[in-house]
mmCIF file of C-alpha atoms in Angstrom:
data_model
loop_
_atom_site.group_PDB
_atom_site.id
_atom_site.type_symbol
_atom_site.label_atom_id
_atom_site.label_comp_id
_atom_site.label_asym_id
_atom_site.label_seq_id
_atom_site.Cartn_x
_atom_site.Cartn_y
_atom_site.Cartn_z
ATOM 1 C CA UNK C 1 278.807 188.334 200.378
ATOM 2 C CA UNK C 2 278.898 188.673 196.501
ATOM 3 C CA UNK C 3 281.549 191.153 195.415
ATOM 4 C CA UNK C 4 281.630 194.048 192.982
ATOM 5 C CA UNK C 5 279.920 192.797 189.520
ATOM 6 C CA UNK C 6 280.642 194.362 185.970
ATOM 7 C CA UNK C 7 279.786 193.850 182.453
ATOM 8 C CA UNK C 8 280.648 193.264 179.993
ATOM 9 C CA UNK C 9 284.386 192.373 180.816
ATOM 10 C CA UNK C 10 285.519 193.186 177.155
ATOM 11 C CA UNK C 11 283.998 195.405 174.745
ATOM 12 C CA UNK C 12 286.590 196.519 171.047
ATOM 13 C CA UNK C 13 284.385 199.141 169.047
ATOM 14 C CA UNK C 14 285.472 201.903 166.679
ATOM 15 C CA UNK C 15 286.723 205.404 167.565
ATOM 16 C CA UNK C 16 283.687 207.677 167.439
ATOM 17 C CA UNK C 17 281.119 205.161 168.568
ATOM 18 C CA UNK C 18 279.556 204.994 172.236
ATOM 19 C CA UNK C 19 279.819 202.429 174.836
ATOM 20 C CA UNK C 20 278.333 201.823 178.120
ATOM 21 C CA UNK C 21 279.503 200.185 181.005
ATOM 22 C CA UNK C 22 277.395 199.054 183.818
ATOM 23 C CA UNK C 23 278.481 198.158 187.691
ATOM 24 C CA UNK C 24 276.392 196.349 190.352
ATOM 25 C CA UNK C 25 277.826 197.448 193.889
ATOM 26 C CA UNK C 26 278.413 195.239 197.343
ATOM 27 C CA UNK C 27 275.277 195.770 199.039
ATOM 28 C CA UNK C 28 274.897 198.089 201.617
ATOM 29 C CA UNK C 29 277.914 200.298 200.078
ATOM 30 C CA UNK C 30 276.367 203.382 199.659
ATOM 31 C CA UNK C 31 279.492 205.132 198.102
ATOM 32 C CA UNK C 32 280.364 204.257 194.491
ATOM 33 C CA UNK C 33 283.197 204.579 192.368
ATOM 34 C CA UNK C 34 284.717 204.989 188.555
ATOM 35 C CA UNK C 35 288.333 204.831 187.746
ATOM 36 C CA UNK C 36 290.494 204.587 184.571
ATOM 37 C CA UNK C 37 293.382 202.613 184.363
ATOM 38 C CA UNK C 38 295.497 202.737 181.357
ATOM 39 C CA UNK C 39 298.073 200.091 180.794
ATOM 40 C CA UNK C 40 300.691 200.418 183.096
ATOM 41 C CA UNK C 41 299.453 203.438 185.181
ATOM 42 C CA UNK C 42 297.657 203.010 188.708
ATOM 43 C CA UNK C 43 293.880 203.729 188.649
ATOM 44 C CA UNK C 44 292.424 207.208 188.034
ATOM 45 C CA UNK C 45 289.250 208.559 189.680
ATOM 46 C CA UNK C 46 286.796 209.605 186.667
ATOM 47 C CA UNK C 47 283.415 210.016 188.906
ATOM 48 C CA UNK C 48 282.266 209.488 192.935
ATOM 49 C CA UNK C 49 278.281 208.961 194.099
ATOM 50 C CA UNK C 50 277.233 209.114 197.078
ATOM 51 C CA UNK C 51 274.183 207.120 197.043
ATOM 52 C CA UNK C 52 272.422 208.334 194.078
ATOM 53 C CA UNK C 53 274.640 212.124 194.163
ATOM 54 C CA UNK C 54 277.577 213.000 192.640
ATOM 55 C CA UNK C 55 280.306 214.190 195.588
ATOM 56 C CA UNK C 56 283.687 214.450 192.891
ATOM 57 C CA UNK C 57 283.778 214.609 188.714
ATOM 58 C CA UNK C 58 286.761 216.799 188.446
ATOM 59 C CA UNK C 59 288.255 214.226 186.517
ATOM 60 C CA UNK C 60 285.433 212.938 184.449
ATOM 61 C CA UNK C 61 286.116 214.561 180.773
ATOM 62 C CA UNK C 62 282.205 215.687 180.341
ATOM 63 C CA UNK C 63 282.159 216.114 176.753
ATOM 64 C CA UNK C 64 282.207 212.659 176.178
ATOM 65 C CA UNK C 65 281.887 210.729 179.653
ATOM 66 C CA UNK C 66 278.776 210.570 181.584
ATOM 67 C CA UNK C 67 277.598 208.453 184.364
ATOM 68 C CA UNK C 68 274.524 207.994 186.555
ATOM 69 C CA UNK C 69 273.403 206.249 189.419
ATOM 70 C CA UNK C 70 269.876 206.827 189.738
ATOM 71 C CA UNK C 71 268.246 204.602 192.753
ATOM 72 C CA UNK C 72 271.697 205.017 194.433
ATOM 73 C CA UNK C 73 272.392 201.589 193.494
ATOM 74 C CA UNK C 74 273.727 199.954 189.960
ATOM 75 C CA UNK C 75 275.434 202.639 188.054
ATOM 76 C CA UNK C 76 276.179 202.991 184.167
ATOM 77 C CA UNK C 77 279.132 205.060 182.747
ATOM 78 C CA UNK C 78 279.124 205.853 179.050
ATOM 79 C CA UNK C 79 281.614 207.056 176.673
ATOM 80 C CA UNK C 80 279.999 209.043 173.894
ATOM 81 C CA UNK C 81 281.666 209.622 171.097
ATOM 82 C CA UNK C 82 284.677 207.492 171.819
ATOM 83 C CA UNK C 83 288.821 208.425 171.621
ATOM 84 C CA UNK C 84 291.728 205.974 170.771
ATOM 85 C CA UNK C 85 292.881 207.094 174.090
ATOM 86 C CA UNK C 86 290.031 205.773 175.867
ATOM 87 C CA UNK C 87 291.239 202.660 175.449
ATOM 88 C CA UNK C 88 291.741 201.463 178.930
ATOM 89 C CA UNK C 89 290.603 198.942 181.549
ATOM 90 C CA UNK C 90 287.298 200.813 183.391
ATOM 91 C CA UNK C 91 286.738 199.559 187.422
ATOM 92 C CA UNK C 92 284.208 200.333 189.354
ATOM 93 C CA UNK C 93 284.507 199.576 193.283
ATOM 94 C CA UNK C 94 282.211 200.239 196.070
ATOM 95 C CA UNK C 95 282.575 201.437 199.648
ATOM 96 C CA UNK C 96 281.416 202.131 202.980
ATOM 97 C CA UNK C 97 282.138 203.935 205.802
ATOM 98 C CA UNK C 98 283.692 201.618 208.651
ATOM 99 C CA UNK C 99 285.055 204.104 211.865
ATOM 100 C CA UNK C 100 285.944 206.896 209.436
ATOM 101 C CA UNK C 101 287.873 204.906 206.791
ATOM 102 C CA UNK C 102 286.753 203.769 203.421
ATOM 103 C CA UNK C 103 288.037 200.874 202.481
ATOM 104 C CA UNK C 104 287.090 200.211 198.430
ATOM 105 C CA UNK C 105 285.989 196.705 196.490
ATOM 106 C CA UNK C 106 286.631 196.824 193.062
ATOM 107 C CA UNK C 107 284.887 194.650 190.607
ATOM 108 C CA UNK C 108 286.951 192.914 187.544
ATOM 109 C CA UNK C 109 286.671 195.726 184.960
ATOM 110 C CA UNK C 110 286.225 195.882 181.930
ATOM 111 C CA UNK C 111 288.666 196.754 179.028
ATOM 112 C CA UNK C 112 287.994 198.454 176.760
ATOM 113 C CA UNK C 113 289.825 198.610 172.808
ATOM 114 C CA UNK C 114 289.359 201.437 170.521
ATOM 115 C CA UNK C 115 290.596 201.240 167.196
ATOM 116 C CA UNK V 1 302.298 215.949 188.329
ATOM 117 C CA UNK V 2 301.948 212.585 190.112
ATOM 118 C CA UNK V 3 300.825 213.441 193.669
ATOM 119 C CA UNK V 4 302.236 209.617 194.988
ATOM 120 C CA UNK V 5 305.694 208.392 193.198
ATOM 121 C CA UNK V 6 305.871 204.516 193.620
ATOM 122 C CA UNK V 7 309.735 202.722 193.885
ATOM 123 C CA UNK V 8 310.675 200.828 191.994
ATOM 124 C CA UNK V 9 308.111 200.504 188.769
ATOM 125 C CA UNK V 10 309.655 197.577 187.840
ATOM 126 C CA UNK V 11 311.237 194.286 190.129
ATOM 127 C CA UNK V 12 312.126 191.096 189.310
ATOM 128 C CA UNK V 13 313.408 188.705 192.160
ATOM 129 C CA UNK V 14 314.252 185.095 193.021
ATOM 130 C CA UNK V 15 311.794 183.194 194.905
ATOM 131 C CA UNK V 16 313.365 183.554 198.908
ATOM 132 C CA UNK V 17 314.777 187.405 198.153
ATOM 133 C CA UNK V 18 313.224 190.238 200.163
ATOM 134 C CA UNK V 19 312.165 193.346 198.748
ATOM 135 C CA UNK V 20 310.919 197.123 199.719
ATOM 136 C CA UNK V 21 308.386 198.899 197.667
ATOM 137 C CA UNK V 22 307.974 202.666 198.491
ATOM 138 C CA UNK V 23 305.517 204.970 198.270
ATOM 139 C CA UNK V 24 306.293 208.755 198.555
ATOM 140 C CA UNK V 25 304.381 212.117 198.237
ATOM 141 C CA UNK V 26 304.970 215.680 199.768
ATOM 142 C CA UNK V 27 301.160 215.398 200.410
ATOM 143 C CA UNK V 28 299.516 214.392 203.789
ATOM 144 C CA UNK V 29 296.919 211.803 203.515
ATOM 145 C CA UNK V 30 294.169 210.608 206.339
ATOM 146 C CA UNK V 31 295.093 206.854 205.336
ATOM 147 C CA UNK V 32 297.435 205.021 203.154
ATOM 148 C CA UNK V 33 295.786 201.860 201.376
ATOM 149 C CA UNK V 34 298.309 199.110 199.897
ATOM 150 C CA UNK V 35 296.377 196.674 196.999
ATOM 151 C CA UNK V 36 297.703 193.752 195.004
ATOM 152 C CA UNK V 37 296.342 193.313 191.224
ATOM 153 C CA UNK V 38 296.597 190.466 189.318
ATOM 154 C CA UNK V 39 296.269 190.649 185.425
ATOM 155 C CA UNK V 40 292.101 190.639 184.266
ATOM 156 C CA UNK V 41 291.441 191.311 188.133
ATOM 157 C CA UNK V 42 290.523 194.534 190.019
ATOM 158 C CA UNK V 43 293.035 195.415 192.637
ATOM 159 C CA UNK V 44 292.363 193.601 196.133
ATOM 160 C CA UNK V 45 292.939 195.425 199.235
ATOM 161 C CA UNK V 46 296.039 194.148 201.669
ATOM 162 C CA UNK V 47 295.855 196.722 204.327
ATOM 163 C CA UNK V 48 294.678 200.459 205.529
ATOM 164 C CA UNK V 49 297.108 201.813 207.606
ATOM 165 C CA UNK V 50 295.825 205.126 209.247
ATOM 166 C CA UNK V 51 298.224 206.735 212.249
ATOM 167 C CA UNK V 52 301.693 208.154 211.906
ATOM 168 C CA UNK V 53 304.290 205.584 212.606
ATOM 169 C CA UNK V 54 301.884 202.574 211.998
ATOM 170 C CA UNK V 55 302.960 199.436 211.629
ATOM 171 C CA UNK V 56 300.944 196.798 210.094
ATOM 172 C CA UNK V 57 301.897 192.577 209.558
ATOM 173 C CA UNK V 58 300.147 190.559 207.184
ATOM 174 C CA UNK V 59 302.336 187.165 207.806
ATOM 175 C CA UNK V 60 305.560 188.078 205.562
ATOM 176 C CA UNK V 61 304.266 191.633 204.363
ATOM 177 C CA UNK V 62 305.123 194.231 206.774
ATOM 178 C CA UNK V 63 303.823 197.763 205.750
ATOM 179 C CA UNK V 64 304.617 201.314 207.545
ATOM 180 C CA UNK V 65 303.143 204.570 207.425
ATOM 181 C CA UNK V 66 305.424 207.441 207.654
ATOM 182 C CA UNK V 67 305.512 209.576 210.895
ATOM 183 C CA UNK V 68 304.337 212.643 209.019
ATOM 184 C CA UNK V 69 301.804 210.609 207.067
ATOM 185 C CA UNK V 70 302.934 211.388 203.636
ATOM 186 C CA UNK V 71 305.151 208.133 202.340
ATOM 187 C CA UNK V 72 304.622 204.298 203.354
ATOM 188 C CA UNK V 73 306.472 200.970 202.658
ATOM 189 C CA UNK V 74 305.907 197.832 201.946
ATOM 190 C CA UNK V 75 308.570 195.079 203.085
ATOM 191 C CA UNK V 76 308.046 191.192 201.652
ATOM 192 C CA UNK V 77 310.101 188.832 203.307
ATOM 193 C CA UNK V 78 311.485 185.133 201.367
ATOM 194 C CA UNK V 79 308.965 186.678 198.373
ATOM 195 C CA UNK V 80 307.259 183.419 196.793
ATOM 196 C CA UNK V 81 306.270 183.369 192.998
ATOM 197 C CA UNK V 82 302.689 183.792 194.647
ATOM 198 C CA UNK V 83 303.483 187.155 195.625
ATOM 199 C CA UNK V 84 304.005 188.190 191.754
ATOM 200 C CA UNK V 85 301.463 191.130 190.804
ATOM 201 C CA UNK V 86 301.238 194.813 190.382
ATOM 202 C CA UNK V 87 301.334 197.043 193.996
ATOM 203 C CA UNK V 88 299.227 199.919 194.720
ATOM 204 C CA UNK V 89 299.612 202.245 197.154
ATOM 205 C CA UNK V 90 296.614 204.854 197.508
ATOM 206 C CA UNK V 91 296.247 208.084 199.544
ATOM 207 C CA UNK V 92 292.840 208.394 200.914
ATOM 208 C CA UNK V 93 292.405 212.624 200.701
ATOM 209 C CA UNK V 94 289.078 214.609 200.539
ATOM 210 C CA UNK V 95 285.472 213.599 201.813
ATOM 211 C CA UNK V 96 283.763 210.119 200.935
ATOM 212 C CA UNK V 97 287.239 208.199 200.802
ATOM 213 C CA UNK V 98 288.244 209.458 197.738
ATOM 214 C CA UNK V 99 291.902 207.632 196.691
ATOM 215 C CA UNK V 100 294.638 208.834 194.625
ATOM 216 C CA UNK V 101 296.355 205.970 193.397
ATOM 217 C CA UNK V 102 300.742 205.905 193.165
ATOM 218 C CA UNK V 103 301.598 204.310 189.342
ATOM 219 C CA UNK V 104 302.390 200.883 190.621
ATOM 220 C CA UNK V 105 304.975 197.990 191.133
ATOM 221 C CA UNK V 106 304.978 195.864 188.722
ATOM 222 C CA UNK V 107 306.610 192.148 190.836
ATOM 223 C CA UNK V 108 308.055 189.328 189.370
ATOM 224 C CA UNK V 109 308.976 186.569 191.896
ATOM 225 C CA UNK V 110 311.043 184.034 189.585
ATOM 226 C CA UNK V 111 310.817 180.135 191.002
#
């Protein structure tokens, strides 16, 4: 079965301009996922759906992030106005629920460069 | 705060050495998920180990949930430059899977 897909993989803009960031789940996985991971830290959780509802943003810094996943499918995060310290490599994985256990496929990422 | 502390961050080996990654918390978790990233990849899941005491093989990986289901391990036997990438361990917590992620081992295996 095809795996997570994201684009672009790389994307370098300019503090205080936007970005978006799309992700294609494994089909069938109704649970979706966005993390951050800056260089040498382990991934961060930034935003959960549950088919096309949100079930965790805590995390997701709403003055600038925002993300949707409207047919419960692809989803789209984007970074409006964008920080130096967004800089950071952005995966989105995709799960579903086998015997009470998630188990998550990531995509690639894509890394993003603010300067 | 970081809810799961990884050991060591940093390990660089000869090829045939064994090594022990841990992965500790004061937290309970339902599962404990080990993954293996390369560099440009997304991290790849090795194994999901879910009862207290578990112990999971994965030919010369051998990983262990704790008893109280708050720390795990990871044991590589004869490591191979193959085996060089970062190591994740990942608490599953809360509803819909939700993972917190330790901060990584970063593995060298040198030929």
């Amino acid at each position: 079965e095809a795996g997570v897909a994201q684009s672009p993989r790389y994307k370098i803009i300019e503090k205080r301009q936007s970005v978006a960031f799309w992700c294609n789940p494994i089909s069938g996985h109704a649970t979706l996922y966005w993390y951050q991971q800056i260089l040498g830290q382990g991934p961060k959780l930034l935003i959960q759906f549950q088919n096309n509802g949100v079930v965790d943003d805590s995390q997701l810094p709403k003055d600038r992030f925002s993300a949707e996943r409207l047919k419960g499918v692809d989803s789209t995060l984007k970074i409006q106005p964008a920080k130096l310290e967004d800089s950071a490599v952005y995966l989105c994985a995709s799960s579903r629920n086998s015997g009470g256990t998630y188990e998550q496929y990531f995509g690639p990422g894509t890394r993003l460069t603010v300067t | 705060t970081q809810l799961l502390e990884q050991s060591p961050q940093f390990l660089s080996i000869q090829e045939g050495e064994n090594l022990t990654v841990y992965c500790n918390s004061s937290s309970v978790f339902s599962s404990l998920q080990w993954y293996r990233q390369e560099p440009g990849e997304g991290p790849v899941l090795l194994v999901t180990v879910v009862t207290g005491g578990e112990v999971k093989k994965l030919k010369r990986l051998t990983f262990q949930f704790g008893d109280a289901r708050k720390d795990s391990s990871l044991h590589i036997t004869a490591a191979q430059p193959g085996d060089t990438g970062l190591y994740l361990c990942a608490g599953e917590r809360g509803q819909g899977g939700k993972l917190i992620f330790g901060q990584g081992t970063e593995l060298s295996v040198k030929p």
